[in-house]
CSV table of C-alpha atoms in Angstrom, one decimal:
chain,number,residue,atom,x,y,z
A,1,MET,CA,-13.7,8.1,19.2
A,2,THR,CA,-15.6,8.9,16.1
A,3,GLN,CA,-14.4,7.5,12.8
A,4,THR,CA,-12.9,11.0,12.0
A,5,ASP,CA,-11.1,11.0,15.3
A,6,LEU,CA,-9.8,7.5,14.6
A,7,MET,CA,-8.3,8.5,11.3
A,8,SER,CA,-6.0,11.0,13.2
A,9,TRP,CA,-5.2,8.3,15.8
A,10,ARG,CA,-4.4,5.5,13.2
A,11,MET,CA,-2.1,7.8,11.1
A,12,GLU,CA,0.4,7.8,14.1
A,13,GLU,CA,1.6,4.3,12.9
A,14,ASP,CA,3.6,6.4,10.5
A,15,PRO,CA,5.5,9.1,12.4
A,16,ILE,CA,5.6,11.3,9.3
A,17,LEU,CA,1.8,11.5,9.6
A,18,ARG,CA,1.9,12.5,13.3
A,19,SER,CA,-1.3,14.4,14.1
A,20,THR,CA,-0.2,17.0,16.7
A,21,ILE,CA,-1.6,20.5,16.8
A,22,VAL,CA,0.6,23.2,18.4
A,23,SER,CA,-0.5,26.7,19.3
A,24,ILE,CA,1.6,29.6,20.6
A,25,VAL,CA,-0.4,32.1,22.8
A,26,LEU,CA,1.5,35.3,23.5
A,27,LEU,CA,0.7,37.0,26.8
A,28,ASP,CA,1.5,40.5,28.0
A,29,ARG,CA,2.5,39.2,31.4
A,30,SER,CA,3.0,36.0,33.3
A,31,PRO,CA,-0.4,34.3,34.2
A,32,ASP,CA,-1.2,33.8,37.8
A,33,GLN,CA,-0.5,30.2,38.6
A,34,ASP,CA,-3.3,29.6,41.1
A,35,ARG,CA,-5.9,31.1,38.8
A,36,LEU,CA,-4.5,29.1,35.9
A,37,ILE,CA,-4.8,25.8,37.8
A,38,ASP,CA,-8.3,26.7,38.8
A,39,VAL,CA,-9.5,27.6,35.3
A,40,MET,CA,-7.9,24.4,33.9
A,41,TYR,CA,-9.8,22.2,36.4
A,42,ARG,CA,-13.0,24.0,35.5
A,43,ALA,CA,-12.4,23.5,31.8
A,44,ILE,CA,-11.8,19.8,32.3
A,45,ASP,CA,-15.1,19.6,34.1
A,46,VAL,CA,-16.8,21.0,31.1
A,47,VAL,CA,-14.9,18.8,28.7
A,48,PRO,CA,-14.2,15.5,30.5
A,49,MET,CA,-12.5,14.0,27.4
A,50,PHE,CA,-9.4,16.0,28.5
A,51,ARG,CA,-9.3,13.8,31.6
A,52,CYS,CA,-9.5,10.6,29.5
A,53,ARG,CA,-7.0,8.4,27.8
A,54,ALA,CA,-7.6,6.4,24.6
A,55,VAL,CA,-8.0,2.7,25.1
A,56,PRO,CA,-7.7,0.7,21.9
A,57,SER,CA,-10.3,-1.9,21.0
A,58,SER,CA,-9.3,-5.6,20.6
A,59,ILE,CA,-11.7,-5.7,17.6
A,60,PRO,CA,-10.3,-4.4,14.3
A,61,TRP,CA,-12.0,-1.2,12.9
A,62,ILE,CA,-13.7,-0.4,16.2
A,63,PRO,CA,-12.4,3.0,17.4
A,64,PRO,CA,-10.6,3.3,20.8
A,65,ARG,CA,-12.8,4.4,23.8
A,66,TRP,CA,-12.1,7.5,25.9
A,67,VAL,CA,-11.7,6.1,29.4
A,68,GLY,CA,-11.2,8.3,32.5
A,69,ASP,CA,-7.6,8.3,33.6
A,70,LEU,CA,-7.6,7.1,37.2
A,71,ASP,CA,-4.0,8.5,37.6
A,72,PHE,CA,-4.8,11.9,36.1
A,73,ASP,CA,-2.2,14.4,37.3
A,74,LEU,CA,-2.7,18.0,36.1
A,75,SER,CA,0.9,18.8,36.9
A,76,TRP,CA,1.9,16.5,34.1
A,77,HIS,CA,-0.2,18.3,31.6
A,78,LEU,CA,0.2,21.9,32.9
A,79,ARG,CA,3.9,22.8,33.1
A,80,ARG,CA,5.9,26.0,33.7
A,81,LEU,CA,9.4,26.8,32.4
A,82,THR,CA,11.7,29.8,32.0
A,83,VAL,CA,13.1,30.3,28.5
A,84,ARG,CA,16.8,30.6,28.1
A,85,GLU,CA,18.3,34.0,27.4
A,86,PRO,CA,17.8,36.2,25.6
A,87,GLY,CA,14.1,35.3,25.9
A,88,THR,CA,13.1,36.3,22.4
A,89,TRP,CA,10.5,35.0,20.0
A,90,LYS,CA,13.1,32.6,18.6
A,91,GLU,CA,13.3,30.7,21.9
A,92,VAL,CA,9.5,30.4,22.0
A,93,LEU,CA,9.3,29.2,18.4
A,94,ASP,CA,12.1,26.7,19.0
A,95,PHE,CA,10.4,25.3,22.0
A,96,ALA,CA,7.1,24.9,20.2
A,97,ARG,CA,8.8,23.3,17.2
A,98,THR,CA,10.5,20.7,19.4
A,99,ALA,CA,7.2,20.0,21.2
A,100,GLY,CA,5.5,19.5,17.9
A,101,MET,CA,8.0,16.8,16.9
A,102,ALA,CA,7.7,14.8,20.1
A,103,ALA,CA,5.2,12.0,20.4
A,104,PHE,CA,2.5,11.9,23.1
A,105,ASP,CA,2.5,9.4,26.0
A,106,LYS,CA,-0.6,7.5,24.9
A,107,ASP,CA,-1.1,6.1,28.4
A,108,ARG,CA,-2.2,9.6,29.4
A,109,PRO,CA,-4.6,12.2,28.1
A,110,LEU,CA,-3.3,13.6,24.9
A,111,TRP,CA,-2.6,17.2,25.7
A,112,GLU,CA,0.1,19.5,27.3
A,113,PHE,CA,0.1,23.1,28.2
A,114,THR,CA,3.5,24.8,28.9
A,115,VAL,CA,3.8,28.4,30.3
A,116,LEU,CA,7.1,30.0,29.2
A,117,ASP,CA,8.2,32.8,31.5
A,118,GLY,CA,11.3,35.0,31.1
A,119,LEU,CA,10.6,36.7,27.8
A,120,ALA,CA,12.7,39.8,27.4
A,121,ASP,CA,9.7,42.2,27.1
A,122,GLY,CA,8.3,41.1,30.4
A,123,GLY,CA,5.7,38.9,28.7
A,124,ALA,CA,5.1,35.2,28.6
A,125,ALA,CA,3.9,32.5,26.2
A,126,LEU,CA,1.6,29.5,26.5
A,127,VAL,CA,2.5,26.6,24.2
A,128,VAL,CA,-0.5,24.4,23.7
A,129,LYS,CA,0.0,20.9,22.4
A,130,VAL,CA,-3.1,18.8,21.6
A,131,HIS,CA,-3.5,15.5,19.7
A,132,HIS,CA,-5.8,16.0,16.7
A,133,SER,CA,-8.0,13.1,17.8
A,134,LEU,CA,-9.1,15.3,20.7
A,135,THR,CA,-10.3,18.3,18.6
A,136,ASP,CA,-10.2,20.1,15.3
A,137,GLY,CA,-9.4,23.8,14.8
A,138,VAL,CA,-12.9,25.2,15.3
A,139,GLY,CA,-13.3,23.0,18.4
A,140,GLY,CA,-10.0,24.2,19.7
A,141,MET,CA,-11.3,27.8,19.6
A,142,GLN,CA,-14.4,26.8,21.5
A,143,LEU,CA,-12.2,25.2,24.1
A,144,THR,CA,-10.1,28.4,24.3
A,145,ARG,CA,-13.2,30.3,25.3
A,146,GLU,CA,-13.6,27.9,28.2
A,147,ILE,CA,-10.2,28.9,29.8
A,148,THR,CA,-10.2,32.6,29.0
A,149,ASP,CA,-11.9,35.7,30.3
A,150,GLU,CA,-13.0,38.9,28.7
A,151,THR,CA,-11.5,41.1,31.5
A,152,ARG,CA,-8.1,40.9,33.2
A,153,GLU,CA,-9.9,40.4,36.6
A,154,GLY,CA,-12.1,37.7,35.3
A,155,GLU,CA,-15.1,38.6,37.4
A,156,SER,CA,-17.6,38.6,34.5
A,157,ARG,CA,-16.8,35.1,33.3
A,158,ARG,CA,-19.0,33.7,30.6
A,159,SER,CA,-21.3,30.9,31.6
A,160,ALA,CA,-19.6,27.6,30.5
A,161,ARG,CA,-21.1,25.4,27.9
A,162,GLU,CA,-23.2,22.6,29.3
A,163,THR,CA,-21.0,19.9,30.7
A,164,MET,CA,-20.5,17.0,28.4
A,165,THR,CA,-21.9,13.7,29.7
A,166,SER,CA,-20.8,10.2,28.9
A,167,ILE,CA,-23.1,8.3,26.5
A,168,ASP,CA,-23.3,4.6,26.5
A,169,HIS,CA,-21.8,3.5,23.2
A,170,PRO,CA,-22.0,-0.1,22.1
A,171,THR,CA,-18.6,-1.8,22.3
A,172,GLY,CA,-17.1,-5.0,20.9
A,173,ALA,CA,-19.5,-7.3,19.1
A,174,ASN,CA,-22.4,-5.0,20.0
A,175,ALA,CA,-20.8,-2.1,18.2
A,176,VAL,CA,-20.4,-4.2,15.0
A,177,ALA,CA,-24.1,-5.3,15.3
A,178,SER,CA,-25.2,-1.7,15.9
A,179,ALA,CA,-23.3,-0.5,12.8
A,180,LEU,CA,-24.7,-3.3,10.7
A,181,GLY,CA,-28.2,-2.6,12.0
A,182,THR,CA,-27.8,1.1,11.2
A,183,ALA,CA,-26.6,0.3,7.7
A,184,ALA,CA,-29.4,-2.2,7.2
A,185,GLY,CA,-32.0,0.3,8.4
A,186,SER,CA,-30.6,2.9,6.1
A,187,ALA,CA,-30.6,0.5,3.1
A,188,VAL,CA,-34.3,-0.3,3.8
A,189,ARG,CA,-35.3,3.4,3.9
A,190,GLN,CA,-33.3,4.1,0.8
A,191,GLY,CA,-34.9,1.1,-0.9
A,192,ALA,CA,-38.4,2.3,0.0
A,193,ARG,CA,-37.6,5.8,-1.4
A,194,ALA,CA,-36.3,4.2,-4.6
A,195,VAL,CA,-39.5,2.2,-5.2
A,196,ARG,CA,-41.5,5.4,-4.8
A,197,HIS,CA,-39.2,7.6,-6.9
A,198,PRO,CA,-36.8,5.4,-8.8
A,199,ALA,CA,-35.5,7.9,-11.3
A,200,VAL,CA,-35.0,10.7,-8.8
A,201,THR,CA,-33.3,8.4,-6.3
A,202,GLY,CA,-31.1,6.9,-9.0
A,203,ARG,CA,-29.8,10.2,-10.2
A,204,GLY,CA,-29.2,11.3,-6.6
A,205,ALA,CA,-27.4,8.1,-5.8
A,206,ALA,CA,-25.2,8.5,-8.9
A,207,ARG,CA,-24.3,12.1,-7.9
A,208,ILE,CA,-23.4,11.0,-4.4
A,209,LEU,CA,-21.4,8.1,-5.6
A,210,GLY,CA,-19.5,10.2,-8.1
A,211,SER,CA,-18.8,12.8,-5.4
A,212,ALA,CA,-17.6,10.1,-2.9
A,213,LEU,CA,-15.2,8.8,-5.6
A,214,ARG,CA,-13.8,12.3,-6.2
A,215,MET,CA,-13.3,12.8,-2.5
A,216,THR,CA,-11.5,9.5,-1.9
A,217,ARG,CA,-9.6,9.1,-5.2
A,218,PRO,CA,-5.9,8.1,-4.8
A,219,ALA,CA,-3.1,10.7,-5.2
A,220,THR,CA,-0.1,8.9,-6.7
A,221,THR,CA,2.4,11.7,-7.1
A,222,THR,CA,3.0,15.2,-5.9
A,223,LEU,CA,2.4,18.0,-8.4
A,224,SER,CA,5.3,19.9,-7.1
A,225,PRO,CA,8.6,18.9,-8.7
A,226,VAL,CA,10.4,20.5,-5.8
A,227,MET,CA,8.7,19.7,-2.5
A,228,THR,CA,8.9,15.9,-2.9
A,229,ALA,CA,10.8,14.5,0.1
A,230,ARG,CA,9.1,13.7,3.4
A,231,SER,CA,10.6,13.5,6.9
A,232,THR,CA,9.8,13.7,10.6
A,233,ARG,CA,11.7,17.0,10.9
A,234,ARG,CA,9.7,20.2,11.3
A,235,SER,CA,10.3,23.9,10.9
A,236,PHE,CA,8.0,26.6,12.2
A,237,GLY,CA,7.6,30.2,10.9
A,238,VAL,CA,4.9,32.9,11.1
A,239,VAL,CA,3.5,35.6,9.0
A,240,GLU,CA,1.4,38.4,10.5
A,241,LEU,CA,-0.8,41.1,8.9
A,242,PRO,CA,-3.9,43.1,9.7
A,243,VAL,CA,-7.2,41.3,9.3
A,244,ALA,CA,-8.7,44.6,7.9
A,245,ALA,CA,-6.2,44.6,5.0
A,246,LEU,CA,-7.0,41.0,4.1
A,247,ALA,CA,-10.7,41.7,4.3
A,248,ALA,CA,-10.3,44.8,2.1
A,249,ALA,CA,-8.4,42.9,-0.5
A,250,ALA,CA,-11.1,40.3,-0.5
A,251,THR,CA,-13.9,42.8,-0.7
A,252,ALA,CA,-12.2,44.6,-3.7
A,253,THR,CA,-12.6,41.4,-5.7
A,254,LYS,CA,-16.0,40.4,-4.2
A,255,CYS,CA,-14.4,37.3,-2.6
A,256,SER,CA,-14.0,36.0,0.9
A,257,ILE,CA,-11.1,36.3,3.3
A,258,ASN,CA,-10.4,32.6,2.8
A,259,ASP,CA,-10.2,33.2,-1.0
A,260,ALA,CA,-7.6,36.0,-0.4
A,261,PHE,CA,-5.7,33.8,2.0
A,262,LEU,CA,-5.5,30.9,-0.4
A,263,ALA,CA,-4.6,33.2,-3.3
A,264,ALA,CA,-1.7,34.7,-1.3
A,265,VAL,CA,-0.4,31.2,-0.5
A,266,LEU,CA,-0.6,30.2,-4.2
A,267,LEU,CA,1.3,33.3,-5.3
A,268,GLY,CA,3.9,32.5,-2.7
A,269,MET,CA,4.2,29.0,-3.9
A,270,ALA,CA,4.6,30.2,-7.5
A,271,GLU,CA,7.5,32.4,-6.3
A,272,TYR,CA,9.0,29.6,-4.3
A,273,HIS,CA,9.0,27.3,-7.2
A,274,ARG,CA,10.3,30.0,-9.5
A,275,ARG,CA,13.3,30.4,-7.2
A,276,HIS,CA,13.9,26.7,-7.7
A,277,GLY,CA,13.5,26.9,-11.5
A,278,ALA,CA,10.4,24.8,-11.8
A,279,VAL,CA,6.8,26.2,-11.6
A,280,PRO,CA,4.1,23.6,-12.1
A,281,PRO,CA,0.7,24.7,-13.4
A,282,GLU,CA,-1.1,23.4,-10.2
A,283,LEU,CA,-0.6,22.1,-6.7
A,284,MET,CA,-2.7,19.7,-4.7
A,285,VAL,CA,-4.1,21.1,-1.5
A,286,THR,CA,-5.9,19.5,1.4
A,287,LEU,CA,-8.5,21.8,2.8
A,288,PRO,CA,-10.3,21.0,6.0
A,289,ILE,CA,-14.0,21.9,5.8
A,290,SER,CA,-15.8,22.3,9.1
A,291,LEU,CA,-19.0,20.3,9.7
A,292,ARG,CA,-19.4,21.5,13.3
A,293,THR,CA,-22.8,22.9,14.4
A,294,ASP,CA,-24.0,24.5,17.6
A,295,ARG,CA,-25.5,21.2,18.6
A,296,ASP,CA,-22.2,19.4,18.6
A,297,PRO,CA,-20.3,18.8,21.9
A,298,LEU,CA,-17.0,20.4,22.6
A,299,GLY,CA,-14.0,18.5,21.4
A,300,GLY,CA,-13.7,15.8,18.8
A,301,ASN,CA,-13.4,16.3,15.0
A,302,ARG,CA,-16.2,17.6,12.9
A,303,ILE,CA,-14.4,18.1,9.6
A,304,SER,CA,-14.1,16.8,6.1
A,305,LEU,CA,-10.8,16.8,4.3
A,306,ALA,CA,-11.3,17.9,0.7
A,307,ARG,CA,-8.3,17.3,-1.6
A,308,PHE,CA,-8.1,19.1,-5.0
A,309,ALA,CA,-5.8,21.1,-7.3
A,310,LEU,CA,-5.4,24.9,-7.2
A,311,PRO,CA,-3.7,26.9,-10.0
A,312,LEU,CA,-0.2,28.3,-9.9
A,313,ASP,CA,-0.2,29.7,-13.4
A,314,ILE,CA,-2.4,32.8,-12.7
A,315,ALA,CA,-0.2,35.8,-11.9
A,316,SER,CA,-2.9,38.4,-11.4
A,317,PRO,CA,-4.0,38.4,-7.7
A,318,ASP,CA,-7.6,39.4,-8.4
A,319,GLN,CA,-8.1,36.8,-11.2
A,320,LEU,CA,-6.5,34.1,-9.0
A,321,MET,CA,-8.7,35.0,-6.1
A,322,ARG,CA,-11.9,34.6,-8.2
A,323,ARG,CA,-10.7,31.3,-9.7
A,324,VAL,CA,-9.9,30.0,-6.2
A,325,HIS,CA,-13.4,31.1,-5.0
A,326,ASP,CA,-15.0,29.1,-7.8
A,327,ILE,CA,-13.0,26.0,-7.1
A,328,VAL,CA,-13.3,26.0,-3.3
A,329,ASP,CA,-17.1,26.8,-3.6
A,330,SER,CA,-17.6,23.7,-5.8
A,331,TRP,CA,-15.8,21.5,-3.3
A,332,ARG,CA,-17.7,22.9,-0.3
A,333,ASN,CA,-20.9,21.9,-2.1
A,334,GLU,CA,-19.9,18.3,-3.0
A,335,PRO,CA,-22.9,16.1,-2.4
A,336,ALA,CA,-20.7,13.6,-0.4
A,337,ILE,CA,-19.4,16.2,2.1
A,338,PRO,CA,-22.2,15.4,4.7
A,339,LEU,CA,-21.1,11.7,4.3
A,340,SER,CA,-17.6,12.4,5.4
A,341,PRO,CA,-17.8,10.4,8.7
A,342,HIS,CA,-18.9,7.4,6.6
A,343,LEU,CA,-16.1,7.9,4.1
A,344,ALA,CA,-13.6,8.1,7.0
A,345,ALA,CA,-14.9,4.8,8.3
A,346,MET,CA,-14.3,3.3,4.9
A,347,LEU,CA,-10.8,4.7,4.7
A,348,ASN,CA,-10.1,3.5,8.2
A,349,MET,CA,-10.5,-0.1,7.0
A,350,LEU,CA,-7.6,0.4,4.6
A,351,PRO,CA,-4.0,-0.2,5.8
A,352,VAL,CA,-2.3,3.0,7.0
A,353,ALA,CA,0.3,2.6,4.3
A,354,VAL,CA,-2.4,3.0,1.7
A,355,THR,CA,-4.1,6.1,3.1
A,356,GLY,CA,-0.7,7.5,4.2
A,357,ASP,CA,0.6,7.2,0.7
A,358,MET,CA,-2.4,9.2,-0.6
A,359,LEU,CA,-1.7,12.0,2.0
A,360,LYS,CA,2.0,12.1,1.3
A,361,HIS,CA,1.3,13.0,-2.3
A,362,MET,CA,-0.5,16.2,-1.3
A,363,ASP,CA,1.5,19.4,-1.7
A,364,PHE,CA,0.3,21.4,1.2
A,365,VAL,CA,-2.6,21.8,3.7
A,366,ALA,CA,-4.3,25.2,4.2
A,367,SER,CA,-6.7,26.0,7.1
A,368,ASN,CA,-8.6,29.1,8.1
A,369,VAL,CA,-9.8,29.3,11.8
A,370,VAL,CA,-11.9,32.2,13.0
A,371,GLY,CA,-10.6,33.4,16.4
A,372,SER,CA,-11.9,35.9,18.9
A,373,SER,CA,-12.8,39.4,17.7
A,374,VAL,CA,-12.4,40.8,21.2
A,375,PRO,CA,-9.3,40.7,23.5
A,376,LEU,CA,-9.2,37.7,25.8
A,377,TYR,CA,-7.3,37.1,29.1
A,378,LEU,CA,-5.8,34.0,30.6
A,379,ALA,CA,-5.4,34.0,34.4
A,380,GLY,CA,-4.9,37.8,34.5
A,381,ALA,CA,-2.7,38.0,31.4
A,382,GLU,CA,-3.9,39.5,28.2
A,383,ILE,CA,-3.5,37.4,25.0
A,384,THR,CA,-1.8,39.6,22.4
A,385,ARG,CA,-1.4,37.0,19.6
A,386,GLN,CA,-2.3,33.4,18.9
A,387,PHE,CA,-0.6,31.3,16.2
A,388,ALA,CA,-1.6,27.7,15.3
A,389,PHE,CA,0.8,25.1,13.7
A,390,SER,CA,-1.4,22.3,12.5
A,391,PRO,CA,-0.1,19.0,11.3
A,392,THR,CA,1.3,18.6,7.8
A,393,LEU,CA,-0.7,15.4,7.3
A,394,GLY,CA,2.0,14.0,5.1
A,395,SER,CA,2.2,17.1,2.9
A,396,ALA,CA,5.2,19.5,2.4
A,397,PHE,CA,3.7,22.1,4.8
A,398,ASN,CA,0.6,23.3,6.6
A,399,VAL,CA,-0.3,27.0,6.6
A,400,THR,CA,-3.0,28.0,9.1
A,401,LEU,CA,-4.6,31.4,9.4
A,402,MET,CA,-6.0,32.2,12.8
A,403,SER,CA,-7.6,35.6,13.3
A,404,TYR,CA,-7.4,37.3,16.7
A,405,THR,CA,-8.8,40.8,17.3
A,406,THR,CA,-7.3,42.9,14.5
A,407,HIS,CA,-4.5,40.5,13.7
A,408,ALA,CA,-4.2,37.7,11.0
A,409,CYS,CA,-1.8,35.3,12.7
A,410,ILE,CA,-0.5,32.7,10.2
A,411,GLY,CA,1.5,29.7,11.4
A,412,ILE,CA,3.6,27.6,9.0
A,413,ASN,CA,4.5,24.0,10.0
A,414,ALA,CA,6.9,22.8,7.3
A,415,ASP,CA,8.4,19.4,6.7
A,416,ALA,CA,12.1,20.2,6.7
A,417,GLY,CA,12.7,17.4,4.3
A,418,ALA,CA,10.4,18.8,1.7
A,419,THR,CA,11.4,22.5,2.3
A,420,PRO,CA,14.9,22.6,3.7
A,421,ASP,CA,15.2,26.3,3.0
A,422,LEU,CA,12.6,27.7,5.4
A,423,SER,CA,13.8,31.3,5.0
A,424,VAL,CA,13.2,31.1,1.3
A,425,LEU,CA,9.8,29.6,1.8
A,426,MET,CA,8.8,32.3,4.3
A,427,ALA,CA,10.1,35.1,2.0
A,428,ALA,CA,8.1,33.7,-0.9
A,429,LEU,CA,4.9,33.4,1.2
A,430,SER,CA,5.3,36.9,2.5
A,431,ASP,CA,5.7,38.1,-1.1
A,432,GLY,CA,2.4,36.3,-1.9
A,433,PHE,CA,0.6,38.1,0.9
A,434,ARG,CA,2.0,41.5,-0.2
A,435,ALA,CA,0.8,40.9,-3.7
A,436,VAL,CA,-2.8,40.3,-2.5
A,437,LEU,CA,-2.7,43.2,0.0
A,438,ALA,CA,-1.7,45.5,-2.9
A,439,LEU,CA,-5.4,45.3,-3.9
A,440,CYS,CA,-6.3,47.2,-0.7
A,441,PRO,CA,-7.5,50.8,-1.0
A,442,ARG,CA,-5.0,53.4,0.0
A,443,GLY,CA,-4.9,54.3,3.7
A,444,ILE,CA,-5.3,50.8,5.0
A,445,ASP,CA,-2.4,49.4,7.0
A,446,ALA,CA,-1.1,46.5,4.9
A,447,ALA,CA,2.1,45.7,6.6
A,448,VAL,CA,3.3,42.1,6.4
A,449,MET,CA,5.7,40.8,9.1
A,450,VAL,CA,7.5,37.4,8.9
A,451,SER,CA,9.7,35.5,11.3
A,452,CYS,CA,11.1,32.0,11.5
């Protein structure tokens, strides 16, 4: 594991911080079982990590190793069930919610796929459950491309990514020595640069140090006076709207889709707190920032977690969107962002209780994942929607936007202790999205649908 993967793994010591990603993939028909088994074996060949279990190190601060599971049994990980009647969306959502609350068997690879047949409309659903230490959101979408086709027949299958190969990583005392050697080499190189350009290097080091302190500063209290409790109970809900409408609202204010998304959530949060009689001026958000490049292997985590305050006291959607744009842009350009793996290593040396306390004082997590712009098929079944329910990471709720063809599919994973009134939360969030979509030019479909 990388240090970023290790952070997700270690957090499990506190069940409130359980790092489980759940996704619901809606299908227009039941996928062919033989084809599904075949495609899963092919995907595992491309990403061998999904055949591995995590073996902890006996040396503190050394991440667990991914070791091939000699007892690997695909039937444990790929399951098939029939939902109880009446076979509606509610039954699918309830199954996914329960799956998200259940811990993994850590003596096996950390993933489960469950096909749910018996939906009333003749369709099916695939509930994907993956531990965050295996992949992040962008990596998850790359993995989705490995098990899907662009036609129902599947004959024009894309060539798979180059198969990942195992790399000899130093373990035990050698790992410690390797890390110290790397740090020493880096220190020598930085020292040489400082001798040549002491003023420039000094200013740069001060900027990076200040940035690192901002990124790792403790959070001692939630800014929300309402969403303060934390529990292991979870509630799931979804919001759906046209991608074109969200894009048009963003374009109208010369902002990005992500700016429009965050502004809608903030407007929803202002409404939620207003209904509880206490609207704070700001809320603290955790925003995953992807560091993944085309050179990175499939799987694993290539993200940085930025934590900062966003305003709740701006009622105008366009003004709020511009303010969000400025704040997020400044955090994306923090000098210490590229050093995130090293910051993760530093945080991993702290007790889980310390880092966990920091995360539990964040108000919510927001994530935006770009999905496929073209229809995809899984073993002969067309994917019609895809919703992601990412972990709360100790906050009151996680809201994840995943685009798929023309749909913006938004999954909400809420801590039921922090937000016991899910229907009120969902109504407030849907109001926030309607307020943002009101910026769309006339003639664009801006319908917002919500269910929980």
